[in-house]
XYZ file of C-alpha atoms in Angstrom:
582
model
C 4.867 23.223 -2.756
C 8.051 23.969 -5.323
C 9.358 22.162 -8.052
C 13.211 21.044 -7.848
C 13.797 23.500 -10.767
C 11.971 26.504 -8.790
C 13.724 25.383 -5.571
C 17.170 25.673 -7.282
C 16.536 28.890 -8.857
C 15.261 30.552 -5.447
C 18.039 28.901 -3.382
C 20.594 30.182 -5.843
C 19.240 33.518 -5.930
C 19.537 33.858 -2.233
C 23.080 32.670 -1.980
C 24.208 34.824 -4.668
C 22.478 37.970 -2.568
C 23.916 36.769 0.662
C 27.286 36.606 -0.983
C 26.965 40.154 -2.368
C 25.800 41.196 0.941
C 28.817 39.620 2.430
C 31.290 41.546 0.137
C 29.734 44.737 1.256
C 30.040 44.036 4.916
C 33.945 43.162 4.504
C 34.055 46.658 3.116
C 32.509 48.018 6.704
C 34.494 50.430 8.401
C 36.422 49.464 11.418
C 36.794 45.709 10.226
C 39.985 44.176 11.226
C 42.006 42.438 8.547
C 41.595 38.973 9.934
C 37.884 39.478 10.209
C 37.660 40.990 6.798
C 39.206 37.935 5.252
C 36.966 35.643 7.044
C 33.835 37.747 5.941
C 35.216 37.782 2.159
C 35.903 33.898 2.214
C 32.161 33.359 3.505
C 30.838 35.415 0.855
C 32.970 33.902 -1.912
C 31.641 30.423 -0.583
C 28.041 31.666 -0.973
C 28.644 32.938 -4.455
C 30.026 29.383 -5.194
C 27.375 27.742 -3.699
C 24.814 29.865 -5.496
C 26.295 29.071 -8.845
C 26.670 25.349 -8.083
C 23.084 25.419 -7.045
C 21.735 27.313 -10.074
C 23.704 24.771 -12.456
C 22.908 21.607 -11.168
C 20.256 22.283 -8.347
C 17.368 20.992 -10.358
C 18.525 17.606 -10.532
C 18.835 17.122 -6.944
C 16.100 15.089 -4.960
C 13.897 17.015 -2.843
C 15.530 15.858 0.535
C 18.917 17.187 -0.671
C 17.709 20.413 -0.156
C 17.893 20.221 3.569
C 21.853 20.602 3.585
C 21.990 23.795 1.730
C 19.159 25.578 3.658
C 20.758 24.513 7.112
C 24.009 25.305 5.700
C 22.892 29.078 4.851
C 21.971 29.472 8.409
C 25.366 28.417 9.389
C 26.934 30.630 7.079
C 24.873 33.363 8.291
C 25.745 32.797 12.138
C 29.702 32.604 10.978
C 29.310 35.979 9.450
C 27.523 37.466 12.395
C 30.492 36.220 14.688
C 33.070 37.822 12.336
C 31.151 41.186 12.108
C 33.361 44.224 13.166
C 30.564 45.776 14.899
C 26.617 45.769 15.968
C 25.421 47.246 12.808
C 27.141 44.900 10.539
C 26.292 41.672 12.868
C 22.733 42.929 12.780
C 22.679 43.104 8.783
C 24.184 39.794 8.405
C 21.526 38.369 10.987
C 18.749 39.582 8.674
C 20.012 37.374 5.933
C 18.650 34.589 8.042
C 14.926 35.536 6.444
C 16.527 33.914 3.317
C 17.083 30.801 5.037
C 13.488 31.046 6.563
C 11.933 31.963 3.290
C 13.330 28.714 1.605
C 12.417 26.347 4.600
C 8.772 27.469 4.356
C 8.645 27.552 0.569
C 10.575 24.016 0.027
C 9.316 21.927 2.936
C 6.365 20.632 4.808
C 5.506 22.812 8.020
C 6.964 20.555 10.653
C 10.293 20.581 8.641
C 10.071 24.091 8.079
C 9.547 25.087 11.562
C 12.492 22.747 12.399
C 14.921 24.701 9.930
C 13.764 27.758 11.270
C 14.091 26.880 14.913
C 17.592 25.800 14.104
C 18.515 29.009 12.154
C 17.153 31.301 15.001
C 19.077 29.598 17.721
C 22.188 29.610 15.854
C 22.312 33.314 14.845
C 20.906 34.596 18.190
C 23.647 32.549 19.850
C 26.279 34.413 17.336
C 24.686 37.583 18.119
C 25.395 36.866 21.727
C 28.948 35.754 21.128
C 29.560 39.025 19.330
C 28.756 40.773 22.397
C 27.457 44.170 21.184
C 23.521 43.466 20.307
C 21.372 43.167 23.165
C 19.244 40.257 23.685
C 16.002 42.018 23.323
C 16.938 43.264 19.787
C 18.025 39.978 18.690
C 14.647 38.367 19.822
C 13.008 41.361 17.961
C 14.813 40.268 14.646
C 13.961 36.592 15.525
C 10.274 37.552 15.629
C 10.604 39.493 12.292
C 12.081 36.508 10.525
C 9.486 33.964 11.938
C 6.749 36.383 10.640
C 8.157 36.857 7.231
C 8.725 32.884 6.922
C 5.033 32.234 7.828
C 3.626 35.087 6.039
C 5.505 33.897 2.602
C 4.255 30.427 3.284
C 0.700 31.528 3.398
C 1.254 33.387 0.166
C 2.893 30.395 -1.374
C 0.249 27.962 -0.396
C -2.569 30.443 -1.764
C -0.603 30.736 -5.120
C -0.473 27.268 -5.383
C -4.054 26.624 -5.300
C -4.342 27.845 -8.551
C -2.532 24.739 -9.653
C -4.514 22.304 -7.547
C -7.889 20.643 -8.260
C -10.262 21.672 -5.208
C -12.194 18.353 -5.282
C -9.206 15.687 -5.137
C -6.277 17.788 -4.040
C -4.269 16.407 -7.008
C -2.891 18.877 -9.807
C -5.053 20.451 -12.361
C -4.108 20.730 -16.042
C -2.089 23.957 -15.233
C -0.012 22.156 -12.545
C 0.196 19.217 -14.756
C 1.422 21.188 -17.498
C 4.268 22.935 -15.466
C 5.193 19.381 -14.266
C 5.296 17.940 -17.725
C 7.623 20.458 -19.174
C 9.946 20.312 -16.262
C 10.218 16.718 -16.224
C 10.644 16.876 -19.918
C 13.359 19.128 -19.943
C 14.910 17.046 -17.127
C 14.606 13.894 -19.218
C 16.399 15.474 -22.379
C 19.020 16.743 -19.807
C 19.687 13.545 -18.220
C 18.476 10.951 -20.725
C 16.217 9.560 -18.062
C 12.915 8.024 -19.550
C 9.636 9.340 -19.214
C 6.292 7.980 -19.610
C 2.936 9.615 -19.807
C -0.586 8.218 -19.421
C -4.069 9.672 -19.568
C -6.755 7.837 -17.693
C -10.415 7.855 -18.744
C -13.112 6.564 -16.278
C -15.501 4.505 -18.299
C -19.185 5.565 -18.446
C -18.720 8.149 -15.847
C -21.772 10.223 -17.152
C -23.893 7.219 -16.272
C -22.601 7.326 -12.665
C -23.703 11.214 -12.340
C -27.172 10.511 -14.252
C -28.168 7.725 -12.092
C -26.334 8.020 -8.746
C -25.919 11.699 -8.712
C -23.038 14.083 -8.896
C -21.927 13.523 -5.218
C -21.496 9.739 -6.137
C -19.652 10.757 -9.159
C -17.368 13.088 -6.733
C -16.702 10.278 -4.497
C -15.718 8.152 -7.490
C -13.113 10.854 -8.453
C -11.889 10.992 -4.773
C -11.594 7.218 -4.534
C -9.577 7.088 -7.978
C -7.445 9.913 -6.584
C -6.639 8.111 -3.180
C -6.071 4.579 -4.729
C -3.639 5.838 -7.482
C -1.902 8.234 -5.334
C -1.318 5.353 -2.662
C -0.134 3.105 -5.081
C 2.220 5.328 -7.323
C 5.775 5.453 -6.886
C 7.990 8.613 -5.461
C 8.127 11.043 -8.074
C 5.221 10.272 -10.156
C 2.964 13.090 -10.965
C -0.923 12.378 -10.900
C -3.300 15.239 -12.011
C -6.931 15.666 -12.734
C -6.800 16.722 -16.278
C -10.473 17.852 -16.451
C -14.075 16.146 -15.683
C -13.447 12.702 -15.562
C -10.088 12.271 -16.973
C -6.723 11.753 -15.181
C -3.149 12.330 -16.191
C -0.214 10.960 -15.307
C 3.726 11.378 -15.421
C 5.930 8.493 -14.645
C 9.795 9.789 -14.677
C 12.340 6.714 -14.783
C 9.582 4.316 -16.087
C 9.359 2.796 -19.433
C 6.370 2.575 -21.461
C 5.888 -1.176 -21.083
C 6.643 -1.033 -17.135
C 3.924 1.994 -17.167
C 1.523 -0.328 -18.752
C 2.036 -3.116 -16.233
C 1.806 -0.385 -13.057
C -1.518 0.917 -14.579
C -3.100 -2.307 -15.068
C -2.010 -3.332 -11.497
C -3.164 -0.046 -9.865
C -6.641 -0.347 -12.020
C -6.926 -3.864 -10.660
C -7.344 -2.307 -7.186
C -10.914 -0.799 -8.175
C -12.361 -3.279 -10.484
C -15.934 -1.770 -9.770
C -14.440 1.494 -11.475
C -13.456 0.756 -15.393
C -10.740 2.962 -16.732
C -9.546 3.234 -20.344
C -5.968 4.475 -20.240
C -3.211 5.481 -23.100
C 0.392 5.379 -22.273
C 3.389 6.699 -24.311
C 7.059 6.754 -23.586
C 8.807 10.009 -24.522
C 11.057 9.746 -27.601
C 14.586 11.510 -27.942
C 13.702 15.074 -29.198
C 10.068 14.880 -28.608
C 8.158 17.951 -27.577
C 5.866 17.809 -24.306
C 2.959 18.312 -26.767
C 3.952 15.220 -28.935
C 4.280 13.142 -25.922
C 0.685 13.752 -24.645
C -0.634 13.936 -28.103
C 0.728 10.045 -28.553
C -0.580 9.216 -25.160
C -4.203 10.565 -26.180
C -4.118 8.414 -29.434
C -3.344 5.292 -27.361
C -6.365 6.287 -25.134
C -8.532 6.499 -28.259
C -7.091 3.005 -29.183
C -7.973 1.832 -25.814
C -11.587 3.245 -26.295
C -12.409 1.978 -29.792
C -10.980 -1.420 -28.679
C -13.693 -1.909 -26.147
C -12.762 0.250 -23.233
C -11.542 -1.194 -19.855
C -7.905 -1.497 -21.197
C -4.432 -0.299 -21.235
C -2.971 0.644 -24.581
C 0.812 1.858 -25.367
C 1.483 3.610 -28.259
C 3.993 2.662 -30.131
C 4.964 -0.137 -27.710
C 4.248 -3.158 -29.652
C 6.873 -5.543 -30.604
C 7.762 -4.544 -34.074
C 9.596 -8.072 -34.699
C 6.409 -9.891 -33.290
C 4.273 -7.928 -35.813
C 6.432 -9.025 -38.741
C 6.488 -12.442 -37.913
C 2.516 -12.393 -37.244
C 1.976 -11.020 -40.637
C 4.220 -13.776 -42.220
C 2.496 -16.577 -39.952
C -0.692 -15.218 -41.197
C 0.306 -15.064 -44.826
C 1.656 -18.445 -44.630
C -1.312 -20.076 -42.690
C 0.672 -20.803 -39.485
C -2.076 -19.274 -37.110
C -4.003 -22.341 -36.154
C -7.519 -22.501 -34.864
C -8.644 -24.447 -31.804
C -11.969 -25.357 -30.484
C -13.501 -25.621 -27.171
C -16.942 -27.150 -26.388
C -19.927 -25.434 -25.222
C -22.534 -27.958 -23.885
C -26.469 -27.577 -23.581
C -27.658 -27.802 -20.045
C -28.927 -29.838 -17.970
C -28.142 -32.744 -20.055
C -24.577 -31.567 -20.950
C -24.536 -32.776 -24.855
C -22.122 -30.659 -26.846
C -24.110 -28.457 -28.896
C -21.222 -25.605 -30.247
C -17.823 -24.345 -29.819
C -15.876 -21.283 -29.566
C -13.115 -20.856 -32.233
C -9.797 -19.697 -30.661
C -6.587 -18.497 -32.483
C -3.238 -20.262 -31.461
C 0.082 -19.253 -32.551
C 3.489 -21.270 -32.047
C 6.183 -18.961 -32.803
C 9.150 -21.003 -34.751
C 11.631 -19.267 -32.256
C 9.708 -18.210 -28.948
C 7.259 -21.191 -29.007
C 3.747 -20.611 -27.930
C 2.654 -16.921 -27.792
C -0.163 -16.009 -25.378
C -3.254 -15.076 -27.428
C -3.494 -11.729 -25.240
C -0.225 -10.962 -26.709
C -0.295 -11.585 -30.175
C -4.011 -10.356 -30.561
C -3.219 -6.933 -28.732
C 0.105 -6.848 -31.367
C -2.564 -7.389 -34.272
C -5.093 -4.730 -33.061
C -2.373 -2.083 -32.310
C -0.710 -3.110 -35.867
C -3.900 -3.158 -38.098
C -3.384 -7.011 -38.358
C -6.578 -7.756 -36.445
C -8.693 -7.697 -39.703
C -6.744 -10.342 -41.371
C -6.234 -12.232 -38.185
C -10.118 -12.032 -37.644
C -10.854 -13.082 -41.380
C -8.293 -16.064 -41.110
C -10.104 -17.225 -37.770
C -13.531 -16.904 -39.451
C -12.576 -18.438 -42.591
C -10.779 -21.183 -41.182
C -13.485 -22.040 -38.667
C -16.276 -22.090 -40.859
C -14.417 -24.474 -43.411
C -13.559 -26.718 -40.726
C -17.084 -27.071 -39.126
C -19.182 -26.859 -42.070
C -21.133 -29.939 -41.903
C -19.770 -31.005 -38.512
C -22.504 -32.660 -36.630
C -23.273 -33.141 -32.885
C -23.908 -36.460 -31.571
C -27.722 -35.554 -32.015
C -26.960 -35.088 -35.743
C -27.431 -31.433 -35.551
C -25.004 -28.846 -37.120
C -22.267 -27.840 -34.649
C -22.905 -24.011 -33.749
C -19.692 -21.795 -34.105
C -18.844 -18.834 -31.652
C -16.103 -16.417 -33.281
C -14.661 -13.379 -31.360
C -14.778 -10.193 -33.047
C -12.799 -7.173 -31.944
C -13.968 -3.431 -31.728
C -11.692 -2.532 -34.620
C -13.312 -5.118 -36.885
C -16.845 -4.248 -36.169
C -15.572 -0.578 -36.618
C -14.909 -1.232 -40.104
C -17.970 -0.537 -42.270
C -17.109 -3.445 -44.352
C -17.355 -6.193 -41.611
C -20.965 -7.373 -42.269
C -20.217 -8.063 -45.852
C -16.757 -9.835 -45.081
C -18.689 -12.150 -42.601
C -21.477 -13.069 -45.374
C -18.717 -13.418 -47.943
C -16.734 -16.153 -45.585
C -20.300 -18.044 -44.956
C -20.929 -18.190 -48.852
C -17.223 -19.165 -49.548
C -17.554 -21.987 -47.005
C -20.930 -22.988 -47.084
C -21.412 -22.738 -43.145
C -24.948 -21.741 -42.392
C -25.620 -18.187 -41.137
C -27.745 -19.546 -38.527
C -25.177 -21.469 -36.401
C -22.638 -18.889 -36.467
C -22.337 -16.626 -33.348
C -20.594 -13.494 -33.187
C -19.157 -12.993 -29.804
C -18.085 -9.257 -28.592
C -17.576 -7.704 -25.094
C -20.041 -5.919 -23.236
C -18.023 -2.768 -22.854
C -17.706 -2.757 -26.769
C -21.475 -2.839 -27.524
C -22.357 -0.192 -25.001
C -19.578 2.121 -26.620
C -19.832 5.081 -28.680
C -19.337 3.281 -31.945
C -22.350 3.837 -34.214
C -20.662 2.024 -36.952
C -19.916 -1.069 -34.505
C -23.634 -1.011 -33.506
C -24.779 -0.720 -36.995
C -22.706 -3.716 -37.890
C -24.100 -6.031 -35.358
C -27.648 -4.911 -36.463
C -26.726 -6.074 -39.867
C -25.483 -9.516 -38.879
C -28.405 -10.173 -36.749
C -30.600 -8.980 -39.644
C -28.334 -11.682 -41.979
C -29.686 -14.344 -39.273
C -26.428 -14.434 -37.263
C -26.276 -14.658 -33.468
C -24.846 -11.875 -31.381
C -23.504 -12.812 -27.984
C -22.452 -10.492 -25.434
C -18.923 -11.991 -23.958
C -17.864 -11.492 -20.281
C -21.149 -10.053 -19.150
C -20.883 -8.561 -15.893
C -17.254 -7.304 -15.994
C -18.176 -3.600 -17.133
C -20.729 -1.124 -16.158
C -23.845 -3.807 -16.436
C -26.926 -2.420 -16.683
C -30.387 -4.593 -16.481
C -32.413 -1.959 -17.980
C -30.367 -2.188 -20.964
C -31.026 -5.935 -21.836
C -33.940 -4.950 -23.677
C -32.034 -2.745 -25.952
C -28.645 -4.504 -26.331
C -28.362 -5.896 -29.963
C -27.708 -9.458 -28.508
C -29.273 -13.053 -28.422
C -27.046 -14.398 -25.857
C -25.190 -13.489 -22.696
C -21.921 -15.241 -21.441
C -21.422 -14.807 -17.887
C -17.679 -14.119 -16.821
C -16.278 -16.718 -15.335
C -15.462 -14.442 -12.211
C -19.026 -15.010 -11.436
C -19.037 -18.835 -12.038
C -15.847 -19.253 -9.580
C -17.749 -17.806 -6.496
C -21.318 -19.121 -7.595
C -21.237 -22.123 -5.392
C -19.825 -20.234 -2.242
C -21.968 -17.117 -2.138
C -25.843 -17.518 -1.923
C -26.398 -13.963 -2.560
C -24.764 -14.243 -5.791
C -26.617 -17.273 -6.911
C -30.022 -15.787 -6.046
C -28.744 -12.521 -8.253
C -27.976 -14.695 -11.094
C -31.024 -16.953 -10.796
C -33.181 -13.506 -11.175
C -30.773 -12.473 -13.905
C -31.488 -15.617 -15.703
C -35.146 -15.461 -15.375
C -35.205 -11.920 -16.894
C -32.962 -13.087 -19.876
C -35.517 -15.867 -20.461
C -38.299 -13.373 -20.444
C -36.387 -11.431 -22.788
C -35.651 -14.248 -25.232
C -31.911 -14.218 -24.502
C -29.892 -17.509 -23.752
C -27.240 -17.549 -20.778
C -23.860 -19.306 -21.320
C -21.910 -19.784 -17.984
C -18.272 -19.470 -18.821
C -15.229 -21.135 -16.662
C -16.852 -24.032 -15.476
C -14.352 -26.324 -14.225
C -15.544 -28.389 -11.440
C -18.749 -30.484 -10.837
C -19.767 -28.192 -8.352
C -19.610 -25.366 -10.221
C -21.887 -27.126 -13.104
C -24.313 -28.106 -10.423
C -24.384 -24.495 -9.261
C -24.816 -22.913 -12.912
C -27.581 -25.737 -13.791
C -29.297 -24.637 -10.536
C -29.662 -20.847 -11.288
C -30.765 -21.975 -14.834
C -28.203 -21.198 -17.335
C -28.906 -22.376 -20.870
C -25.441 -23.444 -21.747
C -21.995 -24.250 -20.286
C -18.069 -23.979 -21.162
C -15.192 -24.432 -19.415
C -12.163 -27.031 -18.650
C -14.981 -29.559 -17.343
C -15.991 -30.139 -20.720
C -13.029 -29.696 -22.396
C -9.915 -27.569 -23.292
C -9.533 -25.730 -26.596
C -8.095 -28.443 -28.958
C -7.265 -28.942 -32.869
C -10.087 -29.853 -35.055
C -9.121 -33.593 -35.465
C -8.888 -34.015 -31.505
C -12.435 -31.995 -31.289
C -14.160 -34.234 -33.808
C -12.798 -37.575 -32.358
C -13.860 -36.308 -28.873
C -16.695 -37.139 -27.010
C -19.989 -35.610 -27.629
C -19.701 -35.422 -31.302
C -21.461 -37.442 -34.210
C -21.056 -41.012 -33.240
C -19.192 -40.318 -29.914
C -20.202 -40.584 -26.367
C -21.311 -37.847 -24.194
C -19.015 -35.489 -22.477
C -17.765 -36.665 -19.167
C -18.476 -35.227 -15.889
C -14.981 -35.067 -14.292
C -11.966 -32.933 -15.354
C -9.576 -36.114 -15.198
C -11.509 -37.460 -18.400
C -12.200 -34.182 -20.163
C -10.368 -33.236 -23.387
C -6.312 -32.180 -22.591
């Protein structure tokens, strides 16, 4: 119930008080010289223990406090045995109340009772050895000590409830702020790293509106249970308010905190979260740390939700190298075919950025795209991919003699720029690529986000004859009721659906119904991640319009794509993985 800092202060205060009481006991009339020096030595030891605890106790782990509390009871028993008379012995025995209060304040109820039982046994035995205090008086003192410890524990629990959230049992904002300032102070003293995170539940209001507040409460409690179970010892998880949680991770670096958060978030894939993480900087205040975590959370939401962003955590060297690569045109664009079902003819491609670092080798797209988003290079990267792909594919024909359709991913930051639609149309005009064959791919969470500018950009692109495709559909808070209001022409089913489609009859029926609904609304459906003939048969059976995946070809440079099967003058896309484009 107490923080290490508070435990150190309380324990030090009691040790100092016991030491001062020992000094007075040594001056009691009738004390023999030997007994007086024993009591003085014990009093000096108590004062020293108090000073040490006050100076360094806040750095001790919680379990370390069992030793000084138990030692305090032993110290009291030794003073009792050395007392010159019954009055001094009873006064010394009363100091056991200090150990009882410490135990009830610091530890769980079973451990508190164990400490009190040990202390009472030791002091009662010492009173009997002293020989001048009746057993009945000793037991009366024991009952007072037990009552005092029990009452103090109840008052502490009542007081601590002001810092707890009654629904989840986690710390509330007040409790979190107390822990934050304490851990921040400890971090500055010990140079131990500290990371903070703000966790926001995506679309939580929709849960309350559609399923009721009771269901919303269950979601909050589930988040508290899952995260509380998976977090390392010493972490502080709090309900910051509403659907926002706050997290402190002492001893964890920013990148490690991001990895931990992503691993825990994967434990509840049906509850999406956006997370902002910040690692404490030297000399930074607690308020500044949380302000940066909030900024990272804002970035995660603006980029499409369901993400974890690290404030200031991007590799600066990687950013500089990426900027240089974009300026030199070293970021390549590869193309993955999209086929029409059921015949399997190539009708389009998705353009995908690829970058080979001169020293690091191939950089994963997720890594350098995230770096581009955090550094502001995403606009340059997006424009480079768009213009390169449009220039490459202008006039490229399929085997049927039709202009190949081009899909290009657009990030939330790009769409949130009011000039995005104008830049896209400028790229089309400069390259001669027909607007009617360009598909802008955005994630479902982005389309359903809060950015009015992003939605206005999508409407402007559709008005210019471009096609809008909702990528990874089904991974967020999908709502069938919104299919008729989304500014989209195509849905791309997430690969997680396709991976289990042939093994789940219920999922197949669900997707069959979804595809029928999409057709009624004039929406095409693309199945992503098709890797086997069995998966292709499954997506054809449910009625998907198009398919994409390694079965039809991996993302390759332009020359390989144009020379490959399914293009003008070529043969049809093969049906087995071994003969697909490498």
